[in-house]
Backbone as a chain_set.jsonl record, in Angstrom:
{"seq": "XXXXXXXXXXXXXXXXXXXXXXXXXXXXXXXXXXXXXXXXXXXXXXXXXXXXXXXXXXXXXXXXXXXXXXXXXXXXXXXXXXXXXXXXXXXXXXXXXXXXXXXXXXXXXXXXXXXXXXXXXXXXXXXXXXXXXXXXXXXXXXXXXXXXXXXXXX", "coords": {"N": [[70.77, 44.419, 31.118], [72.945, 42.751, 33.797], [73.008, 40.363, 34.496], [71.372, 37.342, 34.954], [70.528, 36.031, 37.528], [71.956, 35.843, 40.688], [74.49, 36.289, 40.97], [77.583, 37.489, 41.22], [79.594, 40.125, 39.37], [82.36, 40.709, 37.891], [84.036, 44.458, 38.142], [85.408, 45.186, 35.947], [84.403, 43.591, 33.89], [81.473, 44.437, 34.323], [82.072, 46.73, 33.136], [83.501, 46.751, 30.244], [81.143, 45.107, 29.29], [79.392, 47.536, 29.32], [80.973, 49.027, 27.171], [80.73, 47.404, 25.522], [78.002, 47.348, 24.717], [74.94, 48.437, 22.746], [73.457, 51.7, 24.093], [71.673, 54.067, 24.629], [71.427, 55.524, 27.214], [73.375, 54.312, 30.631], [72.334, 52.991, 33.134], [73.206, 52.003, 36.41], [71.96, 50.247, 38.798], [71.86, 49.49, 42.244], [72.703, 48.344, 45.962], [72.933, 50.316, 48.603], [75.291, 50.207, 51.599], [76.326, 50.497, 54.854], [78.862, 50.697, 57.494], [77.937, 51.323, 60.002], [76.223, 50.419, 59.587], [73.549, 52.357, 59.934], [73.253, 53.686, 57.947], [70.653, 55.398, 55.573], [68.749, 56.037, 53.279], [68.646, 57.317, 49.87], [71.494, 58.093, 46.41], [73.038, 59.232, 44.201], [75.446, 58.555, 41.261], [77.199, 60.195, 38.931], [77.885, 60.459, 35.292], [79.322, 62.427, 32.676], [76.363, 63.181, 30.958], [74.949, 63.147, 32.917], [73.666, 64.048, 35.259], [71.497, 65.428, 35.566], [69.057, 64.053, 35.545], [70.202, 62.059, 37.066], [69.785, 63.201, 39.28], [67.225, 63.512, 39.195], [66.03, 60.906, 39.389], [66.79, 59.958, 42.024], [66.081, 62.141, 43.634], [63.028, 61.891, 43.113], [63.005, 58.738, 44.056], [63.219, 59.644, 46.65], [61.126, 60.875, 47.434], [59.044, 59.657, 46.663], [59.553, 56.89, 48.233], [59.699, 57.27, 50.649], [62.346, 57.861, 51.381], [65.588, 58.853, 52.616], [67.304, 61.63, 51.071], [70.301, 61.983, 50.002], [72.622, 62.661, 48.342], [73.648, 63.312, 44.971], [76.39, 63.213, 43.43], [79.564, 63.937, 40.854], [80.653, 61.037, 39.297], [83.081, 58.618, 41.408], [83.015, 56.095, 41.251], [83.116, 52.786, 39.405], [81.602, 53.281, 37.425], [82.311, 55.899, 36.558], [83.939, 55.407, 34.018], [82.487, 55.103, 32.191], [80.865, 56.334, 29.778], [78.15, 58.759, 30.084], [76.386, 58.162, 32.491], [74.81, 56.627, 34.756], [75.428, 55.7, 38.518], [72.867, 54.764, 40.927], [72.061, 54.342, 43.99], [69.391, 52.721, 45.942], [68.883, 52.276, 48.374], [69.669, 51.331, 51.565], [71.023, 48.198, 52.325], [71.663, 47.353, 54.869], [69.861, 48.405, 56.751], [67.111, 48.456, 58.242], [64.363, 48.966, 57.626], [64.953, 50.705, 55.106], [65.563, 48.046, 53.719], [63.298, 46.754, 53.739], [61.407, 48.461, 52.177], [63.024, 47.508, 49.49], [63.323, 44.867, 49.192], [60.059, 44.496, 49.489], [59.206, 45.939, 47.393], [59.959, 46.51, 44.699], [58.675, 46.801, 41.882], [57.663, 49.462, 42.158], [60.163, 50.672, 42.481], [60.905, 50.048, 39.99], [59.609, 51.688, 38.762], [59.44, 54.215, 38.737], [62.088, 54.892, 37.929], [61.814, 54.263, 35.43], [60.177, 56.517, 34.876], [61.129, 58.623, 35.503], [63.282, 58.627, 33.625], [61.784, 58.754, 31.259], [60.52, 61.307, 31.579], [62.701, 62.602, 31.586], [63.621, 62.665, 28.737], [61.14, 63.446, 27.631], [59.461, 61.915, 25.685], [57.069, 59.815, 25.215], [55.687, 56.851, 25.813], [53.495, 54.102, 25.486], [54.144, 51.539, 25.835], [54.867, 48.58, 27.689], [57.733, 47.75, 29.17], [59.802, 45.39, 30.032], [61.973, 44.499, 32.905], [64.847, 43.287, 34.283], [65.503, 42.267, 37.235], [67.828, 41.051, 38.487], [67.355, 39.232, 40.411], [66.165, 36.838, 39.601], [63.537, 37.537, 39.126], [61.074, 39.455, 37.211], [60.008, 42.875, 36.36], [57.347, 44.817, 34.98], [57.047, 47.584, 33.581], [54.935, 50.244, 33.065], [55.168, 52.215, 31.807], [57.672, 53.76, 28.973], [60.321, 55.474, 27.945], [60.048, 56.323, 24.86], [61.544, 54.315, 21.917], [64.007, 54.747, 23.556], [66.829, 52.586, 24.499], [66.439, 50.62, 27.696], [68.368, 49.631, 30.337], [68.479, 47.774, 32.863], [71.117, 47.439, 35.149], [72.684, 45.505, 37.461]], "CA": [[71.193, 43.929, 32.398], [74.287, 42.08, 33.346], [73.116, 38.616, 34.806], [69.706, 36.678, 35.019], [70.863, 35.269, 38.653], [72.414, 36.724, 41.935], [75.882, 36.0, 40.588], [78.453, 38.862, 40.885], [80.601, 39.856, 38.224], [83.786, 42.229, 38.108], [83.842, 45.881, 38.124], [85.783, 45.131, 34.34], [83.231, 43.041, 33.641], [80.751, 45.111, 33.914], [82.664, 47.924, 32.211], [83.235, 45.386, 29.087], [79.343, 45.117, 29.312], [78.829, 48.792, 29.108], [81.174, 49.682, 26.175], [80.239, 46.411, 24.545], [76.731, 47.856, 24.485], [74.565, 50.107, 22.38], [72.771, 52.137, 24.706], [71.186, 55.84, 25.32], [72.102, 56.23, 28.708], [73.453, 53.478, 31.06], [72.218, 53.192, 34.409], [73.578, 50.509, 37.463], [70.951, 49.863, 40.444], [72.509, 49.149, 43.406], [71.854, 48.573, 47.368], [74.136, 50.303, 49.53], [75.593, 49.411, 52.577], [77.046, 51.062, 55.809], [79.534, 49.947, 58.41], [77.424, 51.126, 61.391], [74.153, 50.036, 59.824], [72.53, 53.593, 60.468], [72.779, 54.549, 56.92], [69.877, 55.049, 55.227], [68.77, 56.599, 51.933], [69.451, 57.159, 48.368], [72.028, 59.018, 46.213], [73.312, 58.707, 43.547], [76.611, 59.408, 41.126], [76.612, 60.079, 37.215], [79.094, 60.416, 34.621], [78.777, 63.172, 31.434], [75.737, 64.255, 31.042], [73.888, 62.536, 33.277], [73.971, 64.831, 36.22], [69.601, 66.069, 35.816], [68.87, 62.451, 35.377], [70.38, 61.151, 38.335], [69.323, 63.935, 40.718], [65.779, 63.235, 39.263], [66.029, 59.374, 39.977], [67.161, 59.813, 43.242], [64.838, 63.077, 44.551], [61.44, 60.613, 42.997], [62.601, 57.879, 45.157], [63.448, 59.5, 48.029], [60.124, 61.378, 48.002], [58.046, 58.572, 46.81], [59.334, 55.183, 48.963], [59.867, 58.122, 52.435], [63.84, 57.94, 52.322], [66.654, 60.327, 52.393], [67.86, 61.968, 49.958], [71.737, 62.079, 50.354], [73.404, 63.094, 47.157], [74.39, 63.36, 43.776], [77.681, 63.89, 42.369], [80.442, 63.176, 39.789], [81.266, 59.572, 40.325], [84.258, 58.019, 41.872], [83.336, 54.818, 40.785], [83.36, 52.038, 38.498], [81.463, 54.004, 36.052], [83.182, 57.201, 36.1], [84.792, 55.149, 32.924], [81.169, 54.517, 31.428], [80.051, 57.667, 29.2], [76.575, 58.568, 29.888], [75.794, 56.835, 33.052], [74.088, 56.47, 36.643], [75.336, 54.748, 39.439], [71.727, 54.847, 41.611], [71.777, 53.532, 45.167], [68.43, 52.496, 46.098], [68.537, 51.98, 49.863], [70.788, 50.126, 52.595], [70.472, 46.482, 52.619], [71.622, 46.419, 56.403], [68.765, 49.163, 57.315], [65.841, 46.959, 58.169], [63.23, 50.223, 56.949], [65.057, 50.834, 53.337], [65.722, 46.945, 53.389], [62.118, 46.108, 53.508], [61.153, 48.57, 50.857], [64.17, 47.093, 48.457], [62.502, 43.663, 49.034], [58.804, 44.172, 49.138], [58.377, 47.533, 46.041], [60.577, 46.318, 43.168], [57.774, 47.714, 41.171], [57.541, 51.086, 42.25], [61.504, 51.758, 42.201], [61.302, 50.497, 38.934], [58.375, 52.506, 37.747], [59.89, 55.672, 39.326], [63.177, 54.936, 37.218], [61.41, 54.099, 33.868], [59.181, 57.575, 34.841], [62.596, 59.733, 35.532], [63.737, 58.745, 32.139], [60.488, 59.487, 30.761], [60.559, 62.928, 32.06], [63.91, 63.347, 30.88], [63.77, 62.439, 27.3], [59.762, 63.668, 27.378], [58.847, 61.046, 25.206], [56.577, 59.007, 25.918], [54.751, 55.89, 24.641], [52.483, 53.002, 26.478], [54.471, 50.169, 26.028], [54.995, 48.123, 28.376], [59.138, 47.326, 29.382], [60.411, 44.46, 30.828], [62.96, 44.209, 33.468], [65.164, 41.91, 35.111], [66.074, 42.368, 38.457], [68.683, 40.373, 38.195], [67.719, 38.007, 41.039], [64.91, 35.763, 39.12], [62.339, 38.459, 39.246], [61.005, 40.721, 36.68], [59.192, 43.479, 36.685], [56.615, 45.235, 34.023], [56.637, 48.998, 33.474], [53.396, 50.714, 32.355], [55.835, 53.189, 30.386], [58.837, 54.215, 29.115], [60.61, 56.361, 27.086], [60.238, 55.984, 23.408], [62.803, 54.525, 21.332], [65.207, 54.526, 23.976], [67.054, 51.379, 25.367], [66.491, 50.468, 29.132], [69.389, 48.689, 30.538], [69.384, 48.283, 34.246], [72.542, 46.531, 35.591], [72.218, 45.57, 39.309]], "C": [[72.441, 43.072, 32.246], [74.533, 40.911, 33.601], [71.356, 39.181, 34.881], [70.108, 35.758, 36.261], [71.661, 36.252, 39.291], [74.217, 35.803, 41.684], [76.734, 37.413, 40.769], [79.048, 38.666, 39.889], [81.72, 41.102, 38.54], [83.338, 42.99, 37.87], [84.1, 46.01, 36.508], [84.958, 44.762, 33.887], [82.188, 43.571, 33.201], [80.943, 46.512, 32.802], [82.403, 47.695, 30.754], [81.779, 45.538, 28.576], [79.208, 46.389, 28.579], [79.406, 49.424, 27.606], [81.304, 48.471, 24.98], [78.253, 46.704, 24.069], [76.557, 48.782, 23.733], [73.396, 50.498, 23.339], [72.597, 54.042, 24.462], [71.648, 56.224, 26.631], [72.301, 54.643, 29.975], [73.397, 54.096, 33.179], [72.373, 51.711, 35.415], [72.751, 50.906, 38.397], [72.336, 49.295, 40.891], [71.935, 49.307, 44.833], [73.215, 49.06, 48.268], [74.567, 49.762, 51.145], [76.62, 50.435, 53.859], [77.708, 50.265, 57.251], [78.886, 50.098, 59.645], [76.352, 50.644, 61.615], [73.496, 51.134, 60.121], [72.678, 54.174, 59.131], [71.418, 54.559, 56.238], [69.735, 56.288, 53.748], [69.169, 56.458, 50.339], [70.069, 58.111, 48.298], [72.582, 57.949, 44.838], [74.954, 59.591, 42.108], [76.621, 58.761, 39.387], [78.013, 60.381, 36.74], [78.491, 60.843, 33.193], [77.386, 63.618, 31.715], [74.314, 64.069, 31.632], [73.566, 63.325, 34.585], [72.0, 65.184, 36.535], [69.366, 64.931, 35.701], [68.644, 61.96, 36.506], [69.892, 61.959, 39.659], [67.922, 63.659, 40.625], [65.508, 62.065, 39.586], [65.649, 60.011, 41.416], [66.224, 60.975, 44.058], [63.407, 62.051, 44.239], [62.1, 59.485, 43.669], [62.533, 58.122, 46.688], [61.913, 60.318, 48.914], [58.731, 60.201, 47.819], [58.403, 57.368, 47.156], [59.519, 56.447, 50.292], [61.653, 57.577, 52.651], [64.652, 59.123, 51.86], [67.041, 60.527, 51.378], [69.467, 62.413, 50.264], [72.494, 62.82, 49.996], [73.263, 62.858, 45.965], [75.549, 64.265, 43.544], [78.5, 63.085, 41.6], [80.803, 61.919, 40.457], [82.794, 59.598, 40.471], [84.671, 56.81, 41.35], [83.525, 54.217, 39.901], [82.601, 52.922, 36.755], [81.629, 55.319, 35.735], [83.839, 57.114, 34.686], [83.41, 54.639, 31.937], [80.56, 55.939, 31.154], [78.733, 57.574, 29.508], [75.898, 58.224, 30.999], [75.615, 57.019, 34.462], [74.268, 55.577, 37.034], [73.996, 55.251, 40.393], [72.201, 53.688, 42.814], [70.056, 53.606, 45.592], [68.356, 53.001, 47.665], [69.776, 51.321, 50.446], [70.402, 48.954, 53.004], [70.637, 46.606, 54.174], [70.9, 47.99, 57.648], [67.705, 48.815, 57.324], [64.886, 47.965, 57.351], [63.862, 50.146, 55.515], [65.293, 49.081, 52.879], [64.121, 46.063, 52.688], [61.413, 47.298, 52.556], [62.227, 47.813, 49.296], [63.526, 45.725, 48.134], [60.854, 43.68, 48.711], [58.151, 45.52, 48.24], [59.197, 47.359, 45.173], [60.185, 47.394, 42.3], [57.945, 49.058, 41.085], [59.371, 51.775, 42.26], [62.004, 51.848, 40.451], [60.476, 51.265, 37.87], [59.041, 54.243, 38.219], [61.325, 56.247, 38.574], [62.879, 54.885, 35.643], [60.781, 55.597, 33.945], [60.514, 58.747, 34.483], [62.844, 59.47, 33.981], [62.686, 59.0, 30.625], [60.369, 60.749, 30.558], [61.618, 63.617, 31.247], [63.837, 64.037, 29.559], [62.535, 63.208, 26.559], [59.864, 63.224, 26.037], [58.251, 59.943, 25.377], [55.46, 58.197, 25.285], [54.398, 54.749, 25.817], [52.956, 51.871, 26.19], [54.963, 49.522, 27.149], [56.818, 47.495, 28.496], [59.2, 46.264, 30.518], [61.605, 44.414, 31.668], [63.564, 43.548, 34.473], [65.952, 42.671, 35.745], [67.193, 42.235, 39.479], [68.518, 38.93, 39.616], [66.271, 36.922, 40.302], [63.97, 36.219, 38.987], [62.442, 39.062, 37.901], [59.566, 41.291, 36.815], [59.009, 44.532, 35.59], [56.091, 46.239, 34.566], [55.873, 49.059, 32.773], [54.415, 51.584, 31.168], [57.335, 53.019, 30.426], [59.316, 55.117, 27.85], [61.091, 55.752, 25.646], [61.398, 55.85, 22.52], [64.136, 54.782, 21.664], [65.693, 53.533, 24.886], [67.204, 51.638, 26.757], [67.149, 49.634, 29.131], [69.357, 48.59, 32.218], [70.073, 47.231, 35.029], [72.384, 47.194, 37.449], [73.868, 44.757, 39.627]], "O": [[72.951, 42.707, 31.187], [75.55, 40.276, 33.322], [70.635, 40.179, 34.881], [70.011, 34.561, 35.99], [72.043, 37.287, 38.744], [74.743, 34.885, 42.313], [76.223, 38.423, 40.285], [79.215, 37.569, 39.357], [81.716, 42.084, 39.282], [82.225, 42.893, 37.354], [83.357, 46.679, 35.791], [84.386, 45.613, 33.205], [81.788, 43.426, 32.046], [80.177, 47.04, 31.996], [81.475, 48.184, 30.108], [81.453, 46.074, 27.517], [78.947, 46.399, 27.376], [78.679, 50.131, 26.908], [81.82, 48.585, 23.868], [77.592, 46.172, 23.177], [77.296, 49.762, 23.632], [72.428, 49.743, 23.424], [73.427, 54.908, 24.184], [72.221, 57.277, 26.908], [71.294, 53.949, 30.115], [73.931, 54.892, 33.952], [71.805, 50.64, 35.202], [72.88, 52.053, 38.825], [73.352, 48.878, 40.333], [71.005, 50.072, 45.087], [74.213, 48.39, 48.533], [73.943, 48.836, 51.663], [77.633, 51.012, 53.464], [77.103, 49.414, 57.902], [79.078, 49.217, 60.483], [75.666, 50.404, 62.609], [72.521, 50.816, 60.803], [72.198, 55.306, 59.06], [70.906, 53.447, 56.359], [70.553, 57.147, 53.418], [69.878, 55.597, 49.818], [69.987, 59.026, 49.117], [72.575, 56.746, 44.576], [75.315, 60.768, 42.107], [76.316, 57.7, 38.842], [79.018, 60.524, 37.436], [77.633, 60.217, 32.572], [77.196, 64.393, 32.652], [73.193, 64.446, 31.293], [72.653, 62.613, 35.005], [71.458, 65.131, 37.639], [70.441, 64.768, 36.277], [67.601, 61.545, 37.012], [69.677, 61.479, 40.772], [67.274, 63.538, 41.665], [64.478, 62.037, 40.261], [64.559, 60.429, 41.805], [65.678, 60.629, 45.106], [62.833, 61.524, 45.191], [61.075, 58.985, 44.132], [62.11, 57.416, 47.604], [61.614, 60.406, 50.105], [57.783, 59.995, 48.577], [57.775, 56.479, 46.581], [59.217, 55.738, 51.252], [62.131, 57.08, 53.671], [64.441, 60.012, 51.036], [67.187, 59.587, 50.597], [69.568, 63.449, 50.922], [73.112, 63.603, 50.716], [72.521, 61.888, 45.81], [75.671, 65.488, 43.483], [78.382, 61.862, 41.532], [81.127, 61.699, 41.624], [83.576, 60.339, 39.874], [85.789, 56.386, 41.059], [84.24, 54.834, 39.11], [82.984, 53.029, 35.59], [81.138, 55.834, 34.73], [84.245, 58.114, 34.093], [83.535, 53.81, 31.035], [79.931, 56.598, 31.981], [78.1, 56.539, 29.299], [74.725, 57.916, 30.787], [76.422, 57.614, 35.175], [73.785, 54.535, 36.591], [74.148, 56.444, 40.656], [72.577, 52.533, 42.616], [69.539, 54.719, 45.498], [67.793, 54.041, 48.007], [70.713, 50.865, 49.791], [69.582, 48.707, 53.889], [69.8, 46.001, 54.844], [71.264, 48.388, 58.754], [67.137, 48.828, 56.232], [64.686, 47.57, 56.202], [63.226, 49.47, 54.707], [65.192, 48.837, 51.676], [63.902, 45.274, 51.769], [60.487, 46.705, 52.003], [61.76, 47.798, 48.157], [63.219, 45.44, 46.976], [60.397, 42.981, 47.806], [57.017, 45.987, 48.339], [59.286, 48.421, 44.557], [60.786, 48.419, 41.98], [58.312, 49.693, 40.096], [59.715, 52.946, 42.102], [62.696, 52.635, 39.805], [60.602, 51.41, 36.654], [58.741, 55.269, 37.607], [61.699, 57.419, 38.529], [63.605, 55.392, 34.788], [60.861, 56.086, 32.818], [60.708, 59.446, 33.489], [62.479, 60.347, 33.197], [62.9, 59.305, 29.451], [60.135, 61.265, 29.464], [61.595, 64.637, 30.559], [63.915, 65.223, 29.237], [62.589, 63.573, 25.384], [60.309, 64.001, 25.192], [58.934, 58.979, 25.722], [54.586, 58.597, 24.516], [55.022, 54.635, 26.871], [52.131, 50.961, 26.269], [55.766, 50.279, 27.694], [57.036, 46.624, 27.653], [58.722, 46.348, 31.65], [62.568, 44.233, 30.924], [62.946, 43.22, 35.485], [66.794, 43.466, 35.328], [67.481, 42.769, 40.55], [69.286, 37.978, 39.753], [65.52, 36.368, 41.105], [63.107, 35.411, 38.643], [63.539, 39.237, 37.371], [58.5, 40.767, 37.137], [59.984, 45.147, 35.159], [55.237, 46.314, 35.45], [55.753, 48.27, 31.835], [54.325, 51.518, 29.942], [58.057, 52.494, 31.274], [58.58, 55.351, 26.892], [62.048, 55.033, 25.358], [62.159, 56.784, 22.268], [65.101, 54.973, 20.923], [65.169, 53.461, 25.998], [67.877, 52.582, 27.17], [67.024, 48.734, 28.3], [70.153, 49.281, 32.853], [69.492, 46.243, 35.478], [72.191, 48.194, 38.142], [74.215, 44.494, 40.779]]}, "num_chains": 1, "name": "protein.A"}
């Protein structure tokens, strides 16, 4: 992760982060946001060879919290320059329905994200993963995929 507090940091910043890291596959949470307020859903946008990954994220949340499923494609964004890697939108903070799953199921988006990479890698071991939320929270996966680092940058 890239803070332990609701601090922002740069887009470089985080970049820095990512190729200052050793990781398996780097994935950013995020909450999106729309100018009319009527967006709603997930989607999400990968970089190399993350493309089955991120469509599997993003179809398991949108069938298990009840939201849309939008997209996946090549990113645009900040980590278009991050080998390996998923930008994931969760939901729309200023959609009261995906707002109030974003706030009250932590858990389950991040058990649905530790599961996707589970699936992926099919390996799979009963330890328990820790992760920070980045606002003061964390939250304890039943699984995850063996022997490979979880990173998730919010």
């Amino acid at each position: 992760y890239t803070r332990d507090r609701n601090k922002p940091i740069t887009i470089s910043e985080r970049q820095q982060i990512a190729w200052n890291t050793e990781y398996d596959y780097y994935i950013s949470i995020h909450a999106n946001s729309s100018s009319s307020g009527k967006g709603t859903g997930t989607e999400g946008f990968y970089r190399g060879s993350g493309k089955q990954l991120t469509e599997n994220v993003c179809k398991a949340i949108s069938s298990q919290m009840g939201l849309e499923y939008r997209r996946v494609e090549e990113s645009t964004y900040y980590n278009r320059k991050i080998q390996d890697s998923s930008l994931i939108e969760l939901g729309f903070i200023n959609n009261e329905y995906d707002l109030q799953k974003l706030l009250n199921e932590k858990d389950k988006y991040v058990d649905i994200i530790v599961d996707s990479i589970e699936q992926e890698y099919n390996n799979v071991t009963q330890d328990k993963v820790k992760v920070n939320m980045g606002d003061g929270t964390y939250i304890y996966s039943s699984y995850a995929a063996k022997d490979t680092t979880i990173r998730i940058v919010k």
